[in-house]
Tab-separated table of N, CA and C in Angstrom:
chain	number	residue	atom	x	y	z
A	1	LEU	N	4.532	5.655	2.059
A	1	LEU	CA	3.166	5.954	1.667
A	1	LEU	C	2.179	5.156	2.521
A	2	ALA	N	2.507	3.889	2.786
A	2	ALA	CA	1.612	3.060	3.603
A	2	ALA	C	1.470	3.626	5.016
A	3	LEU	N	2.558	4.137	5.586
A	3	LEU	CA	2.479	4.727	6.926
A	3	LEU	C	1.607	5.976	6.933
A	4	ARG	N	1.697	6.780	5.895
A	4	ARG	CA	0.853	7.979	5.809
A	4	ARG	C	-0.618	7.589	5.686
A	5	ILE	N	-0.900	6.554	4.893
A	5	ILE	CA	-2.284	6.084	4.755
A	5	ILE	C	-2.777	5.539	6.089
A	6	ASN	N	-1.924	4.788	6.798
A	6	ASN	CA	-2.289	4.262	8.112
A	6	ASN	C	-2.611	5.404	9.075
A	7	ASP	N	-1.756	6.415	9.122
A	7	ASP	CA	-2.003	7.557	10.012
A	7	ASP	C	-3.319	8.249	9.673
A	8	PHE	N	-3.564	8.454	8.391
A	8	PHE	CA	-4.794	9.128	7.966
A	8	PHE	C	-6.026	8.313	8.352
A	9	LEU	N	-6.030	7.018	8.005
A	9	LEU	CA	-7.199	6.178	8.294
A	9	LEU	C	-7.428	6.036	9.793
A	10	THR	N	-6.347	5.851	10.551
A	10	THR	CA	-6.478	5.718	12.000
A	10	THR	C	-7.113	6.969	12.598
A	11	GLY	N	-6.638	8.140	12.197
A	11	GLY	CA	-7.203	9.393	12.701
A	11	GLY	C	-8.636	9.602	12.271
A	12	LEU	N	-8.916	9.329	11.001
A	12	LEU	CA	-10.277	9.490	10.478
A	12	LEU	C	-11.258	8.632	11.263
A	13	PHE	N	-10.942	7.351	11.416
A	13	PHE	CA	-11.870	6.443	12.085
A	13	PHE	C	-11.915	6.663	13.597
A	14	LEU	N	-10.793	7.011	14.235
A	14	LEU	CA	-10.833	7.306	15.672
A	14	LEU	C	-11.753	8.480	15.957
A	15	GLY	N	-11.773	9.449	15.056
A	15	GLY	CA	-12.633	10.614	15.223
A	15	GLY	C	-14.113	10.292	15.209
A	16	ILE	N	-14.469	9.136	14.673
A	16	ILE	CA	-15.881	8.729	14.639
A	16	ILE	C	-16.125	7.487	15.494
A	17	GLY	N	-15.174	7.209	16.408
A	17	GLY	CA	-15.373	6.138	17.380
A	17	GLY	C	-15.135	4.740	16.857
A	18	ILE	N	-14.287	4.606	15.842
A	18	ILE	CA	-13.997	3.293	15.260
A	18	ILE	C	-12.490	3.064	15.272
A	19	LYS	N	-12.089	1.869	15.747
A	19	LYS	CA	-10.683	1.482	15.766
A	19	LYS	C	-10.358	0.718	14.484
A	20	VAL	N	-9.285	1.118	13.796
A	20	VAL	CA	-8.806	0.380	12.625
A	20	VAL	C	-7.860	-0.696	13.145
A	21	VAL	N	-8.295	-1.954	13.078
A	21	VAL	CA	-7.480	-3.064	13.558
A	21	VAL	C	-6.402	-3.386	12.526
A	22	ASP	N	-6.793	-3.520	11.285
A	22	ASP	CA	-5.857	-3.679	10.177
A	22	ASP	C	-6.587	-3.413	8.877
A	23	PHE	N	-5.829	-3.356	7.800
A	23	PHE	CA	-6.433	-3.113	6.490
A	23	PHE	C	-5.517	-3.630	5.398
A	24	LYS	N	-6.100	-3.821	4.229
A	24	LYS	CA	-5.380	-4.279	3.046
A	24	LYS	C	-5.498	-3.186	1.998
A	25	ILE	N	-4.373	-2.807	1.430
A	25	ILE	CA	-4.392	-1.816	0.358
A	25	ILE	C	-3.491	-2.282	-0.777
A	26	GLU	N	-3.788	-1.815	-1.950
A	26	GLU	CA	-2.966	-2.103	-3.121
A	26	GLU	C	-2.507	-0.786	-3.717
A	27	PHE	N	-1.309	-0.813	-4.232
A	27	PHE	CA	-0.732	0.361	-4.872
A	27	PHE	C	-0.609	0.121	-6.363
A	28	GLY	N	-0.542	1.198	-7.101
A	28	GLY	CA	-0.341	1.116	-8.542
A	28	GLY	C	0.623	2.194	-8.987
A	29	ARG	N	1.072	2.059	-10.212
A	29	ARG	CA	1.953	3.075	-10.797
A	29	ARG	C	1.149	3.884	-11.794
A	30	LEU	N	1.246	5.185	-11.680
A	30	LEU	CA	0.550	6.101	-12.577
A	30	LEU	C	1.600	6.837	-13.400
A	31	PHE	N	1.542	6.632	-14.709
A	31	PHE	CA	2.501	7.276	-15.605
A	31	PHE	C	1.866	8.516	-16.212
A	32	GLU	N	2.556	9.624	-16.089
A	32	GLU	CA	2.132	10.896	-16.678
A	32	GLU	C	3.313	11.435	-17.470
A	33	GLY	N	3.333	11.133	-18.760
A	33	GLY	CA	4.473	11.514	-19.583
A	33	GLY	C	5.706	10.766	-19.125
A	34	GLU	N	6.747	11.493	-18.787
A	34	GLU	CA	8.003	10.898	-18.318
A	34	GLU	C	7.986	10.614	-16.815
A	35	MET	N	6.962	11.074	-16.141
A	35	MET	CA	6.899	10.955	-14.687
A	35	MET	C	6.044	9.762	-14.268
A	36	MET	N	6.485	9.069	-13.212
A	36	MET	CA	5.730	7.945	-12.665
A	36	MET	C	5.514	8.209	-11.176
A	37	ARG	N	4.258	7.990	-10.719
A	37	ARG	CA	3.932	8.147	-9.304
A	37	ARG	C	3.359	6.841	-8.781
A	38	ILE	N	3.610	6.568	-7.513
A	38	ILE	CA	2.981	5.447	-6.823
A	38	ILE	C	1.701	5.997	-6.202
A	39	VAL	N	0.566	5.336	-6.459
A	39	VAL	CA	-0.720	5.816	-5.957
A	39	VAL	C	-1.470	4.681	-5.270
A	40	LEU	N	-2.323	5.057	-4.334
A	40	LEU	CA	-3.237	4.095	-3.730
A	40	LEU	C	-4.245	3.709	-4.796
A	41	ALA	N	-4.367	2.416	-5.058
A	41	ALA	CA	-5.242	1.960	-6.140
A	41	ALA	C	-6.229	0.929	-5.607
A	42	ASP	N	-6.862	1.242	-4.490
A	42	ASP	CA	-7.749	0.279	-3.851
A	42	ASP	C	-8.876	1.033	-3.161
A	43	GLU	N	-9.901	0.309	-2.803
A	43	GLU	CA	-11.000	0.895	-2.044
A	43	GLU	C	-10.663	0.869	-0.562
A	44	ILE	N	-11.265	1.757	0.176
A	44	ILE	CA	-11.204	1.736	1.633
A	44	ILE	C	-12.642	1.493	2.081
A	45	SER	N	-12.900	0.303	2.621
A	45	SER	CA	-14.264	-0.066	3.004
A	45	SER	C	-14.202	-1.128	4.095
A	46	PRO	N	-15.345	-1.462	4.703
A	46	PRO	CA	-15.358	-2.552	5.671
A	46	PRO	C	-14.993	-3.908	5.050
A	47	ASP	N	-14.950	-3.995	3.724
A	47	ASP	CA	-14.493	-5.226	3.072
A	47	ASP	C	-12.973	-5.349	3.107
A	48	SER	N	-12.276	-4.217	3.148
A	48	SER	CA	-10.815	-4.254	3.089
A	48	SER	C	-10.158	-3.839	4.409
A	49	CYS	N	-10.960	-3.532	5.414
A	49	CYS	CA	-10.446	-3.128	6.729
A	49	CYS	C	-11.156	-3.928	7.813
A	50	ARG	N	-10.461	-4.130	8.930
A	50	ARG	CA	-11.153	-4.635	10.110
A	50	ARG	C	-11.407	-3.429	10.999
A	51	LEU	N	-12.680	-3.145	11.226
A	51	LEU	CA	-13.114	-1.952	11.952
A	51	LEU	C	-13.928	-2.372	13.170
A	52	TRP	N	-13.527	-1.904	14.344
A	52	TRP	CA	-14.229	-2.237	15.580
A	52	TRP	C	-14.666	-0.953	16.273
A	53	ASP	N	-15.862	-0.991	16.874
A	53	ASP	CA	-16.317	0.134	17.684
A	53	ASP	C	-15.338	0.326	18.835
A	54	ILE	N	-14.938	1.564	19.068
A	54	ILE	CA	-13.890	1.844	20.052
A	54	ILE	C	-14.329	1.567	21.489
A	55	ASN	N	-15.623	1.668	21.776
A	55	ASN	CA	-16.110	1.454	23.140
A	55	ASN	C	-16.521	0.017	23.403
A	56	THR	N	-17.118	-0.643	22.422
A	56	THR	CA	-17.681	-1.978	22.644
A	56	THR	C	-16.897	-3.098	21.969
A	57	ASN	N	-15.960	-2.757	21.094
A	57	ASN	CA	-15.240	-3.728	20.257
A	57	ASN	C	-16.162	-4.500	19.323
A	58	GLU	N	-17.378	-3.979	19.104
A	58	GLU	CA	-18.280	-4.605	18.137
A	58	GLU	C	-17.631	-4.550	16.760
A	59	LYS	N	-17.679	-5.650	16.051
A	59	LYS	CA	-17.100	-5.715	14.715
A	59	LYS	C	-18.035	-5.034	13.721
A	60	LEU	N	-17.483	-4.103	12.950
A	60	LEU	CA	-18.263	-3.341	11.974
A	60	LEU	C	-17.731	-3.603	10.569
A	61	ASP	N	-17.314	-4.843	10.317
A	61	ASP	CA	-16.629	-5.159	9.068
A	61	ASP	C	-17.034	-6.533	8.542
A	62	LYS	N	-16.271	-7.027	7.570
A	62	LYS	CA	-16.586	-8.290	6.904
A	62	LYS	C	-16.460	-9.502	7.829
A	63	ASP	N	-15.812	-9.354	8.982
A	63	ASP	CA	-15.743	-10.461	9.942
A	63	ASP	C	-17.135	-10.912	10.363
A	64	ARG	N	-18.097	-10.013	10.329
A	64	ARG	CA	-19.476	-10.392	10.676
A	64	ARG	C	-19.970	-11.474	9.716
A	65	PHE	N	-19.589	-11.362	8.443
A	65	PHE	CA	-19.969	-12.356	7.437
A	65	PHE	C	-19.125	-13.620	7.602
A	66	ARG	N	-17.818	-13.454	7.720
A	66	ARG	CA	-16.901	-14.599	7.827
A	66	ARG	C	-17.243	-15.489	9.019
A	67	ARG	N	-17.651	-14.881	10.114
A	67	ARG	CA	-17.928	-15.634	11.341
A	67	ARG	C	-19.415	-15.905	11.541
A	68	ASP	N	-20.212	-15.628	10.509
A	68	ASP	CA	-21.652	-15.873	10.542
A	68	ASP	C	-22.305	-15.220	11.768
A	69	MET	N	-21.955	-13.951	11.995
A	69	MET	CA	-22.470	-13.213	13.144
A	69	MET	C	-23.776	-12.493	12.834
A	70	GLY	N	-24.106	-12.356	11.541
A	70	GLY	CA	-25.295	-11.605	11.160
A	70	GLY	C	-25.068	-10.111	11.301
A	71	GLY	N	-26.028	-9.334	10.854
A	71	GLY	CA	-25.969	-7.888	11.002
A	71	GLY	C	-24.956	-7.192	10.112
A	72	LEU	N	-24.558	-7.830	9.019
A	72	LEU	CA	-23.546	-7.248	8.138
A	72	LEU	C	-23.997	-5.915	7.553
A	73	VAL	N	-25.211	-5.875	7.013
A	73	VAL	CA	-25.712	-4.644	6.395
A	73	VAL	C	-25.813	-3.538	7.441
A	74	ASP	N	-26.321	-3.862	8.617
A	74	ASP	CA	-26.430	-2.860	9.684
A	74	ASP	C	-25.059	-2.312	10.079
A	75	ALA	N	-24.054	-3.183	10.164
A	75	ALA	CA	-22.707	-2.747	10.534
A	75	ALA	C	-22.129	-1.814	9.474
A	76	TYR	N	-22.278	-2.177	8.193
A	76	TYR	CA	-21.768	-1.335	7.110
A	76	TYR	C	-22.499	0.008	7.093
A	77	GLN	N	-23.795	-0.017	7.347
A	77	GLN	CA	-24.553	1.230	7.376
A	77	GLN	C	-24.137	2.101	8.555
A	78	GLU	N	-23.789	1.482	9.665
A	78	GLU	CA	-23.322	2.249	10.823
A	78	GLU	C	-22.010	2.960	10.500
A	79	VAL	N	-21.099	2.273	9.825
A	79	VAL	CA	-19.843	2.914	9.411
A	79	VAL	C	-20.148	4.086	8.479
A	80	ALA	N	-21.011	3.867	7.500
A	80	ALA	CA	-21.380	4.931	6.550
A	80	ALA	C	-22.064	6.093	7.266
A	81	ARG	N	-22.924	5.786	8.241
A	81	ARG	CA	-23.607	6.839	8.999
A	81	ARG	C	-22.593	7.687	9.762
A	82	ARG	N	-21.669	7.028	10.441
A	82	ARG	CA	-20.669	7.772	11.214
A	82	ARG	C	-19.762	8.609	10.311
A	83	LEU	N	-19.481	8.101	9.123
A	83	LEU	CA	-18.657	8.864	8.176
A	83	LEU	C	-19.433	10.004	7.525
A	84	GLY	N	-20.759	9.988	7.691
A	84	GLY	CA	-21.587	11.038	7.108
A	84	GLY	C	-21.839	10.857	5.630
A	85	ILE	N	-21.729	9.626	5.139
A	85	ILE	CA	-21.954	9.378	3.709
A	85	ILE	C	-23.242	8.609	3.450
A	86	LEU	N	-23.991	8.328	4.510
A	86	LEU	CA	-25.294	7.676	4.363
A	86	LEU	C	-26.355	8.765	4.426
A	87	PHE	N	-27.224	8.804	3.439
A	87	PHE	CA	-28.265	9.829	3.399
A	87	PHE	C	-29.297	9.539	4.479
A	88	GLU	N	-29.295	10.368	5.515
A	88	GLU	CA	-30.224	10.159	6.625
A	88	GLU	C	-31.143	11.343	6.857
A	89	ASN	N	-30.975	12.373	6.071
A	89	ASN	CA	-31.789	13.560	6.320
A	89	ASN	C	-32.716	13.814	5.139
A	90	ASP	N	-33.581	14.765	5.289
A	90	ASP	CA	-34.573	15.057	4.253
A	90	ASP	C	-33.997	15.770	3.037
A	91	THR	N	-32.779	16.289	3.151
A	91	THR	CA	-32.202	17.037	2.037
A	91	THR	C	-31.638	16.129	0.959
A	92	GLY	N	-31.452	14.845	1.268
A	92	GLY	CA	-30.864	13.926	0.300
A	92	GLY	C	-29.373	14.115	0.137
A	93	LYS	N	-28.751	14.816	1.098
A	93	LYS	CA	-27.313	15.066	1.045
A	93	LYS	C	-26.644	14.405	2.240
A	94	PRO	N	-25.378	14.018	2.090
A	94	PRO	CA	-24.666	13.455	3.235
A	94	PRO	C	-24.616	14.457	4.380
A	95	THR	N	-24.574	13.953	5.598
A	95	THR	CA	-24.574	14.818	6.773
A	95	THR	C	-23.175	15.231	7.196
A	96	GLY	N	-22.155	14.566	6.730
A	96	GLY	CA	-20.778	14.818	7.170
A	96	GLY	C	-20.447	13.918	8.337
A	97	PRO	N	-19.151	13.795	8.678
A	97	PRO	CA	-18.753	12.893	9.760
A	97	PRO	C	-19.407	13.261	11.084
A	98	THR	N	-19.695	12.237	11.882
A	98	THR	CA	-20.263	12.424	13.207
A	98	THR	C	-19.178	12.151	14.230
A	99	LEU	N	-18.754	13.167	14.979
A	99	LEU	CA	-17.725	13.010	15.988
A	99	LEU	C	-18.294	12.222	17.154
A	100	VAL	N	-17.587	11.170	17.560
A	100	VAL	CA	-18.011	10.345	18.680
A	100	VAL	C	-17.011	10.550	19.803
A	101	LYS	N	-17.482	10.992	20.946
A	101	LYS	CA	-16.601	11.197	22.094
A	101	LYS	C	-16.641	9.953	22.957
A	102	SER	N	-15.448	9.466	23.312
A	102	SER	CA	-15.398	8.253	24.142
A	102	SER	C	-15.160	8.588	25.586
């Protein structure tokens, strides 16, 4: 399951010009009657991943805070903008992912 999550996240972020350096995830057990499934039970965010711009290696994650680099909010907003989940248009709706060609 972890390898599938890695493949998915790597592809998702590469498509928007961000390299996934590493990430932390937690799993949980979900019981449904007699059946038990292992599920991802964690957030995926710049707090739980190290994310670098693919062209500049600029850090777009919590390392900005840890290393007192400043620009934490701007970096998180850039990730959200590229993912298309930051409201940037007049419609008040997400724009969708922005493909970045390197």
